[in-house]
Every structure is written in structure tokens, then in C-alpha cells.
Amino acid sequence: MPPRWQPVEVTLAPPVRGEDLALAAALGIAVAGARDPSGWQLVRTVRGTIALHSPAAMGDLGIELDPGSGALGRRLRGCRRDDPLARAIGLPQRQEPPSVFDATAGLARDAMVLAQLGCRVTGCERVPAFVLLVRAALAGTRLAERLQVEAGDAAERLRQLADAAAPDVVYLDPMFDDAGSAQVKKEMQVCRALAAPPDDAAALLQLARGIARQRVVVKRHPHLAPLADGVSFRIDGNRVRFDVYLTAPAATPPR
Ligand SMILES: C[S@@+](CC[C@H](N)C(=O)[O-])C[C@H]1O[C@@H](n2cnc3c(N)ncnc32)[C@H](O)[C@@H]1O
């Protein structure tokens, strides 16, 4: 049984802009009087992005989220409608991209890919510092027209989604993958430190299956069993697998 998630304190360090203060207040993130290398802090960089700095004792785990550059920028520029993630949510068969509720948004990289491919995406994330990072990264970008990320618990949020607001797809990524590039490893270490593996993934899946209009997609390690019985089909990706649970008859063949 994974440990129950406990929030870790992250503060916003000076210098801060007016919009940072408003965002921090909305998300319940305290504003520090000074830089504090012993704690987790969100810091404006000279490039204008916001970076998350780890306590010095943990080494350099600082991360920046920038949809316009680096690995994330390359991923967004290179994503295609027939990529495994896009196929898993059913994009290629549809004229209109589906609406997606990303219940475990994290740093919202998958959510950004889906928004880049035309989906309207609502992300939910319970670590407020991640929500601040994502919102700051999206500010002023075209992606922000299709992607918004809310702070909160996905189970609560899913229960609040009335029929009219039910998404076509619910996406769950409870995976903490430490494979891949050094940058991915760093981001995953930060996720592990601040988020802890989801303790409620199977319950979220059950809830989501009663809500999604078309399907629930779960990202899994290739060697792990599905989170629950009833997988309709799976799509194998690069180092990951997507288990698809159809919740409504597909008008066209699902793959
Ligand atoms: C592996 S990360 C997701 C990474 C994400 N797909 C991306 O592309 O950046 C899983 C995230 O789910 C969040 N999470 C887990 N359970 C949650 C819940 N019940 N409600 C909201 N967020 C949750 C964790 O805080 C963590 O940030």
C-alpha cells in the first residue's frame, strides 16, 4: 500500500510579479520573504519562466516547464494524431477532437500534447505548486485556449461533473517512470518528492468509468498488470502502455 499523500510545503520566492501573487493566493501557496535554499521554492527566472527549486540538501532537482523549448517544446512540436497517446484517446477516428479530463495532470505534459492536437483538456492536480508551474507556463500561449488546470482532488472533481459536463475521455497517469533522459528522471524525482505515487488510482478508475462518455485511458508500465479487469484494448507506446476502457459503444472500430 503506497503511503497516503501528504502535502510538502513549497513557497513562492521573490522577486514576484503581481500575477504570481494572485496565483499563489488562489492556490494557497505562501510567499516567502527571501530565497531559502533549504526549502522547495518557486522562483521567477531571468527568462521569465517560473522554476521549481529543490532543497539544496537534495542536490539540483530544479525544473522549469517551458512549452516553447527543451524536451517539452520538442515533444509538442513533434506530436502527431497517430501517436500512441492520441490513438488511445481515440483521436484518429474522430472529426472533432474529444474533450478530455486529465485526472492526474502532474506537470501537464501529456495534457499539453492533447491540447496541441486539438483536444479541449481540463486537468486536475492536487499539488498546488505543480498547478502554479503549469499555469505560469501556459500564460499567454495558444495552448491556454484549450487547456486549463485546476487544483484539487480528482475524485471530488469527478463526482462533481454533472452529466452535461461529462468529458468524452478521462485520462489517468498514475505512473512514475524513471526511465528515459536525465531531464525526465529529474522531473520524476520531483514528482516523487512532492506528489507520491497515487494511492487511489484504482478507485479513480472505477469512478471515471461511470463518468466518461466514451472511454477511460490509463497509462501503465508495460510490465504491470492493468489497474482493473475489463480492458477493451491496449496500445503499446515507447516504454509505456495505454489501457483503454470503453464506456460507450464506439461508432467506428476503436483503433
Ligand atoms: C505521474 S504524475 C502525472 C504526470 C503527467 N501525466 C504529465 O504528463 O506531466 C501523477 C500526478 O497525479 C497527481 N495525483 C494523484 N492522485 C491524485 C488525485 N486524487 N487528485 C489529483 N491529482 C492526483 C499527483 O499529484 C501527480 O502529480
PDB file of C-alpha atoms and ligand atoms in Angstrom:
ATOM      1  CA  MET A   1       0.000   0.000   0.000  1.00  0.00           C
ATOM      2  CA  PRO A   2       1.637   3.309  -1.045  1.00  0.00           C
ATOM      3  CA  PRO A   3       1.883   5.960   1.681  1.00  0.00           C
ATOM      4  CA  ARG A   4      -1.045   8.376   1.815  1.00  0.00           C
ATOM      5  CA  TRP A   5      -0.133  11.636   0.197  1.00  0.00           C
ATOM      6  CA  GLN A   6       0.843  14.493   2.496  1.00  0.00           C
ATOM      7  CA  PRO A   7       1.406  17.997   1.120  1.00  0.00           C
ATOM      8  CA  VAL A   8       5.014  19.230   1.183  1.00  0.00           C
ATOM      9  CA  GLU A   9       5.479  22.960   1.714  1.00  0.00           C
ATOM     10  CA  VAL A  10       6.545  24.928  -1.356  1.00  0.00           C
ATOM     11  CA  THR A  11       6.814  28.734  -1.169  1.00  0.00           C
ATOM     12  CA  LEU A  12       6.958  31.433  -3.809  1.00  0.00           C
ATOM     13  CA  ALA A  13      10.242  33.326  -3.575  1.00  0.00           C
ATOM     14  CA  PRO A  14      10.938  36.944  -4.548  1.00  0.00           C
ATOM     15  CA  PRO A  15      11.079  38.654  -6.958  1.00  0.00           C
ATOM     16  CA  VAL A  16       7.378  38.157  -7.639  1.00  0.00           C
ATOM     17  CA  ARG A  17       5.076  39.708 -10.203  1.00  0.00           C
ATOM     18  CA  GLY A  18       1.534  40.808  -9.434  1.00  0.00           C
ATOM     19  CA  GLU A  19       0.086  37.862 -11.339  1.00  0.00           C
ATOM     20  CA  ASP A  20       2.301  35.451  -9.368  1.00  0.00           C
ATOM     21  CA  LEU A  21       0.922  36.809  -6.100  1.00  0.00           C
ATOM     22  CA  ALA A  22      -2.643  36.390  -7.304  1.00  0.00           C
ATOM     23  CA  LEU A  23      -1.955  32.846  -8.456  1.00  0.00           C
ATOM     24  CA  ALA A  24      -0.168  31.920  -5.229  1.00  0.00           C
ATOM     25  CA  ALA A  25      -3.033  33.333  -3.159  1.00  0.00           C
ATOM     26  CA  ALA A  26      -5.615  31.416  -5.212  1.00  0.00           C
ATOM     27  CA  LEU A  27      -3.668  28.176  -4.758  1.00  0.00           C
ATOM     28  CA  GLY A  28      -2.841  28.677  -1.073  1.00  0.00           C
ATOM     29  CA  ILE A  29       0.900  28.936  -1.706  1.00  0.00           C
ATOM     30  CA  ALA A  30       2.751  31.069   0.859  1.00  0.00           C
ATOM     31  CA  VAL A  31       5.013  33.878  -0.321  1.00  0.00           C
ATOM     32  CA  ALA A  32       8.476  33.827   1.272  1.00  0.00           C
ATOM     33  CA  GLY A  33      10.332  36.995   2.242  1.00  0.00           C
ATOM     34  CA  ALA A  34      13.580  35.751   0.702  1.00  0.00           C
ATOM     35  CA  ARG A  35      15.196  32.923  -1.220  1.00  0.00           C
ATOM     36  CA  ASP A  36      15.581  29.931   1.068  1.00  0.00           C
ATOM     37  CA  PRO A  37      17.899  27.188  -0.244  1.00  0.00           C
ATOM     38  CA  SER A  38      16.763  24.799   2.478  1.00  0.00           C
ATOM     39  CA  GLY A  39      13.204  24.505   1.163  1.00  0.00           C
ATOM     40  CA  TRP A  40      11.181  23.931  -2.001  1.00  0.00           C
ATOM     41  CA  GLN A  41      10.633  27.241  -3.775  1.00  0.00           C
ATOM     42  CA  LEU A  42       9.060  28.589  -6.934  1.00  0.00           C
ATOM     43  CA  VAL A  43      11.312  31.232  -8.452  1.00  0.00           C
ATOM     44  CA  ARG A  44      10.937  33.547 -11.473  1.00  0.00           C
ATOM     45  CA  THR A  45      13.890  33.040 -13.788  1.00  0.00           C
ATOM     46  CA  VAL A  46      15.654  35.705 -15.840  1.00  0.00           C
ATOM     47  CA  ARG A  47      13.989  34.141 -18.895  1.00  0.00           C
ATOM     48  CA  GLY A  48      10.596  34.998 -17.404  1.00  0.00           C
ATOM     49  CA  THR A  49       9.563  31.402 -16.702  1.00  0.00           C
ATOM     50  CA  ILE A  50       8.943  30.012 -13.218  1.00  0.00           C
ATOM     51  CA  ALA A  51      11.298  27.341 -11.927  1.00  0.00           C
ATOM     52  CA  LEU A  52      10.806  24.942  -9.048  1.00  0.00           C
ATOM     53  CA  HIS A  53      13.920  24.690  -6.870  1.00  0.00           C
ATOM     54  CA  SER A  54      14.515  21.747  -4.570  1.00  0.00           C
ATOM     55  CA  PRO A  55      16.106  21.986  -1.105  1.00  0.00           C
ATOM     56  CA  ALA A  56      19.885  22.218  -1.530  1.00  0.00           C
ATOM     57  CA  ALA A  57      20.294  19.045   0.513  1.00  0.00           C
ATOM     58  CA  MET A  58      18.553  17.079  -2.259  1.00  0.00           C
ATOM     59  CA  GLY A  59      21.018  18.217  -4.918  1.00  0.00           C
ATOM     60  CA  ASP A  60      19.982  20.093  -8.023  1.00  0.00           C
ATOM     61  CA  LEU A  61      16.486  18.913  -8.829  1.00  0.00           C
ATOM     62  CA  GLY A  62      15.331  22.284 -10.148  1.00  0.00           C
ATOM     63  CA  ILE A  63      12.893  22.095 -13.034  1.00  0.00           C
ATOM     64  CA  GLU A  64      11.368  24.584 -15.431  1.00  0.00           C
ATOM     65  CA  LEU A  65       8.322  23.983 -17.536  1.00  0.00           C
ATOM     66  CA  ASP A  66       8.510  25.709 -20.892  1.00  0.00           C
ATOM     67  CA  PRO A  67       6.231  24.559 -23.722  1.00  0.00           C
ATOM     68  CA  GLY A  68       8.309  26.580 -26.176  1.00  0.00           C
ATOM     69  CA  SER A  69      11.724  24.998 -25.644  1.00  0.00           C
ATOM     70  CA  GLY A  70      13.711  21.998 -24.449  1.00  0.00           C
ATOM     71  CA  ALA A  71      12.349  18.455 -24.347  1.00  0.00           C
ATOM     72  CA  LEU A  72       8.774  19.615 -23.819  1.00  0.00           C
ATOM     73  CA  GLY A  73       8.930  22.020 -26.762  1.00  0.00           C
ATOM     74  CA  ARG A  74      10.322  19.270 -28.995  1.00  0.00           C
ATOM     75  CA  ARG A  75       7.618  16.855 -27.848  1.00  0.00           C
ATOM     76  CA  LEU A  76       4.883  19.393 -28.574  1.00  0.00           C
ATOM     77  CA  ARG A  77       6.269  20.271 -31.989  1.00  0.00           C
ATOM     78  CA  GLY A  78       6.670  16.597 -32.902  1.00  0.00           C
ATOM     79  CA  CYS A  79       3.366  15.155 -31.649  1.00  0.00           C
ATOM     80  CA  ARG A  80       1.017  13.549 -34.180  1.00  0.00           C
ATOM     81  CA  ARG A  81      -2.560  12.284 -34.340  1.00  0.00           C
ATOM     82  CA  ASP A  82      -1.364   8.708 -34.723  1.00  0.00           C
ATOM     83  CA  ASP A  83       0.965   8.704 -31.708  1.00  0.00           C
ATOM     84  CA  PRO A  84       0.089   6.045 -29.107  1.00  0.00           C
ATOM     85  CA  LEU A  85      -1.380   8.562 -26.636  1.00  0.00           C
ATOM     86  CA  ALA A  86      -3.520  10.180 -29.337  1.00  0.00           C
ATOM     87  CA  ARG A  87      -4.708   6.766 -30.573  1.00  0.00           C
ATOM     88  CA  ALA A  88      -5.500   5.714 -27.022  1.00  0.00           C
ATOM     89  CA  ILE A  89      -7.865   8.633 -26.521  1.00  0.00           C
ATOM     90  CA  GLY A  90      -9.486   7.900 -29.894  1.00  0.00           C
ATOM     91  CA  LEU A  91      -8.323  10.972 -31.778  1.00  0.00           C
ATOM     92  CA  PRO A  92      -7.701   9.467 -35.245  1.00  0.00           C
ATOM     93  CA  GLN A  93     -11.271   8.190 -35.672  1.00  0.00           C
ATOM     94  CA  ARG A  94     -12.967  11.423 -34.754  1.00  0.00           C
ATOM     95  CA  GLN A  95     -13.634  14.536 -36.786  1.00  0.00           C
ATOM     96  CA  GLU A  96     -13.959  16.605 -33.617  1.00  0.00           C
ATOM     97  CA  PRO A  97     -11.203  16.006 -31.061  1.00  0.00           C
ATOM     98  CA  PRO A  98     -12.664  14.598 -27.827  1.00  0.00           C
ATOM     99  CA  SER A  99     -12.891  16.557 -24.601  1.00  0.00           C
ATOM    100  CA  VAL A 100     -10.505  15.133 -22.009  1.00  0.00           C
ATOM    101  CA  PHE A 101     -10.422  15.263 -18.235  1.00  0.00           C
ATOM    102  CA  ASP A 102      -6.843  14.565 -17.134  1.00  0.00           C
ATOM    103  CA  ALA A 103      -7.416  13.441 -13.555  1.00  0.00           C
ATOM    104  CA  THR A 104      -3.735  13.240 -12.598  1.00  0.00           C
ATOM    105  CA  ALA A 105      -2.315  16.191 -14.503  1.00  0.00           C
ATOM    106  CA  GLY A 106       1.063  16.469 -12.746  1.00  0.00           C
ATOM    107  CA  LEU A 107       3.238  18.777 -14.837  1.00  0.00           C
ATOM    108  CA  ALA A 108       0.591  18.533 -17.581  1.00  0.00           C
ATOM    109  CA  ARG A 109       2.972  17.422 -20.324  1.00  0.00           C
ATOM    110  CA  ASP A 110       0.555  14.781 -21.611  1.00  0.00           C
ATOM    111  CA  ALA A 111      -2.294  17.296 -21.267  1.00  0.00           C
ATOM    112  CA  MET A 112      -0.312  19.820 -23.326  1.00  0.00           C
ATOM    113  CA  VAL A 113       0.229  17.222 -26.043  1.00  0.00           C
ATOM    114  CA  LEU A 114      -3.504  16.516 -26.187  1.00  0.00           C
ATOM    115  CA  ALA A 115      -4.296  20.252 -26.289  1.00  0.00           C
ATOM    116  CA  GLN A 116      -1.684  20.710 -29.002  1.00  0.00           C
ATOM    117  CA  LEU A 117      -3.518  18.028 -31.016  1.00  0.00           C
ATOM    118  CA  GLY A 118      -6.760  19.974 -30.693  1.00  0.00           C
ATOM    119  CA  CYS A 119      -8.464  18.439 -27.649  1.00  0.00           C
ATOM    120  CA  ARG A 120     -10.148  20.591 -25.029  1.00  0.00           C
ATOM    121  CA  VAL A 121      -8.474  19.438 -21.840  1.00  0.00           C
ATOM    122  CA  THR A 122      -9.262  20.043 -18.197  1.00  0.00           C
ATOM    123  CA  GLY A 123      -6.510  18.891 -15.889  1.00  0.00           C
ATOM    124  CA  CYS A 124      -6.806  18.250 -12.181  1.00  0.00           C
ATOM    125  CA  GLU A 125      -3.777  18.199  -9.902  1.00  0.00           C
ATOM    126  CA  ARG A 126      -3.557  18.079  -6.138  1.00  0.00           C
ATOM    127  CA  VAL A 127      -0.042  19.528  -5.736  1.00  0.00           C
ATOM    128  CA  PRO A 128      -0.625  23.311  -5.816  1.00  0.00           C
ATOM    129  CA  ALA A 129       2.991  24.069  -6.809  1.00  0.00           C
ATOM    130  CA  PHE A 130       2.560  21.969  -9.971  1.00  0.00           C
ATOM    131  CA  VAL A 131      -0.628  23.851 -10.808  1.00  0.00           C
ATOM    132  CA  LEU A 132       1.199  27.155 -10.420  1.00  0.00           C
ATOM    133  CA  LEU A 133       4.070  25.947 -12.608  1.00  0.00           C
ATOM    134  CA  VAL A 134       1.674  24.777 -15.304  1.00  0.00           C
ATOM    135  CA  ARG A 135      -0.497  27.893 -15.253  1.00  0.00           C
ATOM    136  CA  ALA A 136       2.565  30.136 -15.416  1.00  0.00           C
ATOM    137  CA  ALA A 137       3.945  28.066 -18.302  1.00  0.00           C
ATOM    138  CA  LEU A 138       0.662  28.288 -20.210  1.00  0.00           C
ATOM    139  CA  ALA A 139       0.092  32.013 -19.666  1.00  0.00           C
ATOM    140  CA  GLY A 140      -0.074  33.814 -22.994  1.00  0.00           C
ATOM    141  CA  THR A 141       0.307  30.651 -25.099  1.00  0.00           C
ATOM    142  CA  ARG A 142      -2.134  29.231 -27.675  1.00  0.00           C
ATOM    143  CA  LEU A 143      -2.286  26.058 -25.606  1.00  0.00           C
ATOM    144  CA  ALA A 144      -4.076  28.007 -22.863  1.00  0.00           C
ATOM    145  CA  GLU A 145      -7.076  28.363 -25.191  1.00  0.00           C
ATOM    146  CA  ARG A 146      -7.679  24.612 -24.930  1.00  0.00           C
ATOM    147  CA  LEU A 147      -6.078  23.576 -21.650  1.00  0.00           C
ATOM    148  CA  GLN A 148      -6.857  24.610 -18.118  1.00  0.00           C
ATOM    149  CA  VAL A 149      -5.572  23.015 -14.959  1.00  0.00           C
ATOM    150  CA  GLU A 150      -7.457  23.077 -11.682  1.00  0.00           C
ATOM    151  CA  ALA A 151      -6.099  22.436  -8.220  1.00  0.00           C
ATOM    152  CA  GLY A 152      -7.890  19.780  -6.231  1.00  0.00           C
ATOM    153  CA  ASP A 153      -8.628  16.142  -5.695  1.00  0.00           C
ATOM    154  CA  ALA A 154      -9.656  14.289  -8.830  1.00  0.00           C
ATOM    155  CA  ALA A 155     -12.141  12.018  -7.065  1.00  0.00           C
ATOM    156  CA  GLU A 156     -14.023  15.017  -5.708  1.00  0.00           C
ATOM    157  CA  ARG A 157     -13.880  16.797  -9.038  1.00  0.00           C
ATOM    158  CA  LEU A 158     -15.068  13.737 -10.966  1.00  0.00           C
ATOM    159  CA  ARG A 159     -18.037  13.367  -8.631  1.00  0.00           C
ATOM    160  CA  GLN A 160     -18.966  16.999  -9.304  1.00  0.00           C
ATOM    161  CA  LEU A 161     -19.004  16.566 -13.070  1.00  0.00           C
ATOM    162  CA  ALA A 162     -22.703  16.607 -13.873  1.00  0.00           C
ATOM    163  CA  ASP A 163     -23.935  14.744 -16.942  1.00  0.00           C
ATOM    164  CA  ALA A 164     -23.824  17.829 -19.117  1.00  0.00           C
ATOM    165  CA  ALA A 165     -20.187  18.448 -18.225  1.00  0.00           C
ATOM    166  CA  ALA A 166     -19.069  14.824 -18.516  1.00  0.00           C
ATOM    167  CA  PRO A 167     -15.895  14.582 -20.635  1.00  0.00           C
ATOM    168  CA  ASP A 168     -15.611  12.243 -23.608  1.00  0.00           C
ATOM    169  CA  VAL A 169     -12.406  10.804 -22.154  1.00  0.00           C
ATOM    170  CA  VAL A 170     -10.934  10.541 -18.674  1.00  0.00           C
ATOM    171  CA  TYR A 171      -7.168  10.103 -18.688  1.00  0.00           C
ATOM    172  CA  LEU A 172      -5.244   8.668 -15.738  1.00  0.00           C
ATOM    173  CA  ASP A 173      -1.480   8.626 -15.428  1.00  0.00           C
ATOM    174  CA  PRO A 174      -0.568   7.200 -12.036  1.00  0.00           C
ATOM    175  CA  MET A 175       2.838   6.248 -13.400  1.00  0.00           C
ATOM    176  CA  PHE A 176       6.135   7.403 -12.001  1.00  0.00           C
ATOM    177  CA  ASP A 177       8.514   6.480 -14.766  1.00  0.00           C
ATOM    178  CA  ASP A 178      12.189   6.923 -14.087  1.00  0.00           C
ATOM    179  CA  ALA A 179      13.334   5.690 -17.450  1.00  0.00           C
ATOM    180  CA  GLY A 180      14.483   7.991 -20.188  1.00  0.00           C
ATOM    181  CA  SER A 181      16.572  11.137 -20.330  1.00  0.00           C
ATOM    182  CA  ALA A 182      18.242  12.857 -17.386  1.00  0.00           C
ATOM    183  CA  GLN A 183      15.639  15.636 -17.560  1.00  0.00           C
ATOM    184  CA  VAL A 184      12.778  13.124 -17.356  1.00  0.00           C
ATOM    185  CA  LYS A 185      14.469  11.470 -14.409  1.00  0.00           C
ATOM    186  CA  LYS A 186      14.777  14.820 -12.693  1.00  0.00           C
ATOM    187  CA  GLU A 187      11.119  15.643 -13.245  1.00  0.00           C
ATOM    188  CA  MET A 188      10.116  12.239 -11.965  1.00  0.00           C
ATOM    189  CA  GLN A 189      12.246  12.696  -8.843  1.00  0.00           C
ATOM    190  CA  VAL A 190      10.474  15.985  -8.220  1.00  0.00           C
ATOM    191  CA  CYS A 191       7.118  14.292  -8.737  1.00  0.00           C
ATOM    192  CA  ARG A 192       8.054  11.552  -6.312  1.00  0.00           C
ATOM    193  CA  ALA A 193       9.215  14.074  -3.727  1.00  0.00           C
ATOM    194  CA  LEU A 194       6.153  16.306  -3.893  1.00  0.00           C
ATOM    195  CA  ALA A 195       3.379  14.101  -5.148  1.00  0.00           C
ATOM    196  CA  ALA A 196       3.994  10.478  -4.062  1.00  0.00           C
ATOM    197  CA  PRO A 197       2.513   7.729  -6.215  1.00  0.00           C
ATOM    198  CA  PRO A 198      -1.267   7.931  -6.387  1.00  0.00           C
ATOM    199  CA  ASP A 199      -2.828   5.972  -3.554  1.00  0.00           C
ATOM    200  CA  ASP A 200      -6.228   5.968  -5.174  1.00  0.00           C
ATOM    201  CA  ALA A 201      -5.647   5.086  -8.825  1.00  0.00           C
ATOM    202  CA  ALA A 202      -7.948   2.049  -8.879  1.00  0.00           C
ATOM    203  CA  ALA A 203     -10.732   3.995  -7.156  1.00  0.00           C
ATOM    204  CA  LEU A 204     -10.281   6.878  -9.625  1.00  0.00           C
ATOM    205  CA  LEU A 205     -10.545   4.416 -12.499  1.00  0.00           C
ATOM    206  CA  GLN A 206     -13.783   2.953 -11.153  1.00  0.00           C
ATOM    207  CA  LEU A 207     -15.256   6.412 -10.701  1.00  0.00           C
ATOM    208  CA  ALA A 208     -14.087   7.549 -14.126  1.00  0.00           C
ATOM    209  CA  ARG A 209     -15.665   4.541 -15.838  1.00  0.00           C
ATOM    210  CA  GLY A 210     -19.039   5.709 -14.593  1.00  0.00           C
ATOM    211  CA  ILE A 211     -18.493   9.236 -15.904  1.00  0.00           C
ATOM    212  CA  ALA A 212     -16.546   9.274 -19.191  1.00  0.00           C
ATOM    213  CA  ARG A 213     -18.848   9.369 -22.219  1.00  0.00           C
ATOM    214  CA  GLN A 214     -16.547   7.308 -24.411  1.00  0.00           C
ATOM    215  CA  ARG A 215     -13.513   5.871 -22.685  1.00  0.00           C
ATOM    216  CA  VAL A 216     -11.062   5.903 -19.817  1.00  0.00           C
ATOM    217  CA  VAL A 217      -7.380   5.646 -20.672  1.00  0.00           C
ATOM    218  CA  VAL A 218      -4.800   4.512 -18.110  1.00  0.00           C
ATOM    219  CA  LYS A 219      -1.060   4.908 -18.697  1.00  0.00           C
ATOM    220  CA  ARG A 220       0.833   1.917 -17.293  1.00  0.00           C
ATOM    221  CA  HIS A 221       4.329   0.491 -17.138  1.00  0.00           C
ATOM    222  CA  PRO A 222       4.467  -2.261 -19.783  1.00  0.00           C
ATOM    223  CA  HIS A 223       5.292  -4.918 -17.185  1.00  0.00           C
ATOM    224  CA  LEU A 224       2.458  -4.043 -14.783  1.00  0.00           C
ATOM    225  CA  ALA A 225      -0.948  -5.688 -14.817  1.00  0.00           C
ATOM    226  CA  PRO A 226      -3.933  -3.493 -15.690  1.00  0.00           C
ATOM    227  CA  LEU A 227      -5.343  -1.459 -12.815  1.00  0.00           C
ATOM    228  CA  ALA A 228      -8.654  -3.304 -13.191  1.00  0.00           C
ATOM    229  CA  ASP A 229     -10.357  -6.002 -15.263  1.00  0.00           C
ATOM    230  CA  GLY A 230     -12.283  -5.052 -18.369  1.00  0.00           C
ATOM    231  CA  VAL A 231      -9.587  -3.504 -20.581  1.00  0.00           C
ATOM    232  CA  SER A 232     -11.199  -3.140 -24.026  1.00  0.00           C
ATOM    233  CA  PHE A 233      -7.835  -2.943 -25.809  1.00  0.00           C
ATOM    234  CA  ARG A 234      -4.313  -1.744 -25.227  1.00  0.00           C
ATOM    235  CA  ILE A 235      -1.947   0.422 -27.173  1.00  0.00           C
ATOM    236  CA  ASP A 236       1.757  -0.057 -26.712  1.00  0.00           C
ATOM    237  CA  GLY A 237       3.895   3.027 -26.725  1.00  0.00           C
ATOM    238  CA  ASN A 238       7.542   3.761 -26.196  1.00  0.00           C
ATOM    239  CA  ARG A 239       8.247   2.425 -22.670  1.00  0.00           C
ATOM    240  CA  VAL A 240       4.562   2.741 -21.718  1.00  0.00           C
ATOM    241  CA  ARG A 241       1.260   1.018 -22.342  1.00  0.00           C
ATOM    242  CA  PHE A 242      -2.161   2.620 -22.561  1.00  0.00           C
ATOM    243  CA  ASP A 243      -5.064   0.502 -21.288  1.00  0.00           C
ATOM    244  CA  VAL A 244      -8.335   1.651 -22.813  1.00  0.00           C
ATOM    245  CA  TYR A 245     -11.674   1.007 -21.105  1.00  0.00           C
ATOM    246  CA  LEU A 246     -14.515   1.813 -23.484  1.00  0.00           C
ATOM    247  CA  THR A 247     -17.554   3.177 -21.715  1.00  0.00           C
ATOM    248  CA  ALA A 248     -19.819   3.590 -24.749  1.00  0.00           C
ATOM    249  CA  PRO A 249     -20.168   1.631 -27.981  1.00  0.00           C
ATOM    250  CA  ALA A 250     -17.636   3.005 -30.460  1.00  0.00           C
ATOM    251  CA  ALA A 251     -19.199   4.294 -33.685  1.00  0.00           C
ATOM    252  CA  THR A 252     -16.140   3.171 -35.619  1.00  0.00           C
ATOM    253  CA  PRO A 253     -13.546   0.492 -34.826  1.00  0.00           C
ATOM    254  CA  PRO A 254     -11.642   1.736 -31.754  1.00  0.00           C
ATOM    255  CA  ARG A 255      -8.093   1.524 -33.026  1.00  0.00           C
TER     256      ARG A 255
HETATM  257  C1  LIG B   1       2.800  10.661 -12.807  1.00  0.00           C
HETATM  258  S1  LIG B   1       2.175  12.219 -12.429  1.00  0.00           S
HETATM  259  C2  LIG B   1       1.335  12.700 -13.916  1.00  0.00           C
HETATM  260  C3  LIG B   1       2.268  13.214 -14.981  1.00  0.00           C
HETATM  261  C4  LIG B   1       1.524  13.854 -16.131  1.00  0.00           C
HETATM  262  N1  LIG B   1       0.788  12.880 -16.925  1.00  0.00           N
HETATM  263  C5  LIG B   1       2.432  14.664 -17.028  1.00  0.00           C
HETATM  264  O1  LIG B   1       2.400  14.439 -18.252  1.00  0.00           O
HETATM  265  O2  LIG B   1       3.152  15.545 -16.533  1.00  0.00           O
HETATM  266  C6  LIG B   1       0.816  11.817 -11.389  1.00  0.00           C
HETATM  267  C7  LIG B   1       0.187  13.054 -10.742  1.00  0.00           C
HETATM  268  O3  LIG B   1      -1.093  12.695 -10.265  1.00  0.00           O
HETATM  269  C8  LIG B   1      -1.387  13.504  -9.141  1.00  0.00           C
HETATM  270  N2  LIG B   1      -2.483  12.863  -8.409  1.00  0.00           N
HETATM  271  C9  LIG B   1      -2.504  11.617  -7.875  1.00  0.00           C
HETATM  272  N3  LIG B   1      -3.699  11.369  -7.310  1.00  0.00           N
HETATM  273  C10 LIG B   1      -4.440  12.481  -7.492  1.00  0.00           C
HETATM  274  C11 LIG B   1      -5.772  12.854  -7.134  1.00  0.00           C
HETATM  275  N4  LIG B   1      -6.561  12.013  -6.447  1.00  0.00           N
HETATM  276  N5  LIG B   1      -6.220  14.066  -7.477  1.00  0.00           N
HETATM  277  C12 LIG B   1      -5.423  14.926  -8.184  1.00  0.00           C
HETATM  278  N6  LIG B   1      -4.153  14.654  -8.542  1.00  0.00           N
HETATM  279  C13 LIG B   1      -3.674  13.443  -8.206  1.00  0.00           C
HETATM  280  C14 LIG B   1      -0.070  13.532  -8.384  1.00  0.00           C
HETATM  281  O4  LIG B   1      -0.015  14.656  -7.515  1.00  0.00           O
HETATM  282  C15 LIG B   1       0.948  13.606  -9.536  1.00  0.00           C
HETATM  283  O5  LIG B   1       1.328  14.943  -9.773  1.00  0.00           O
END
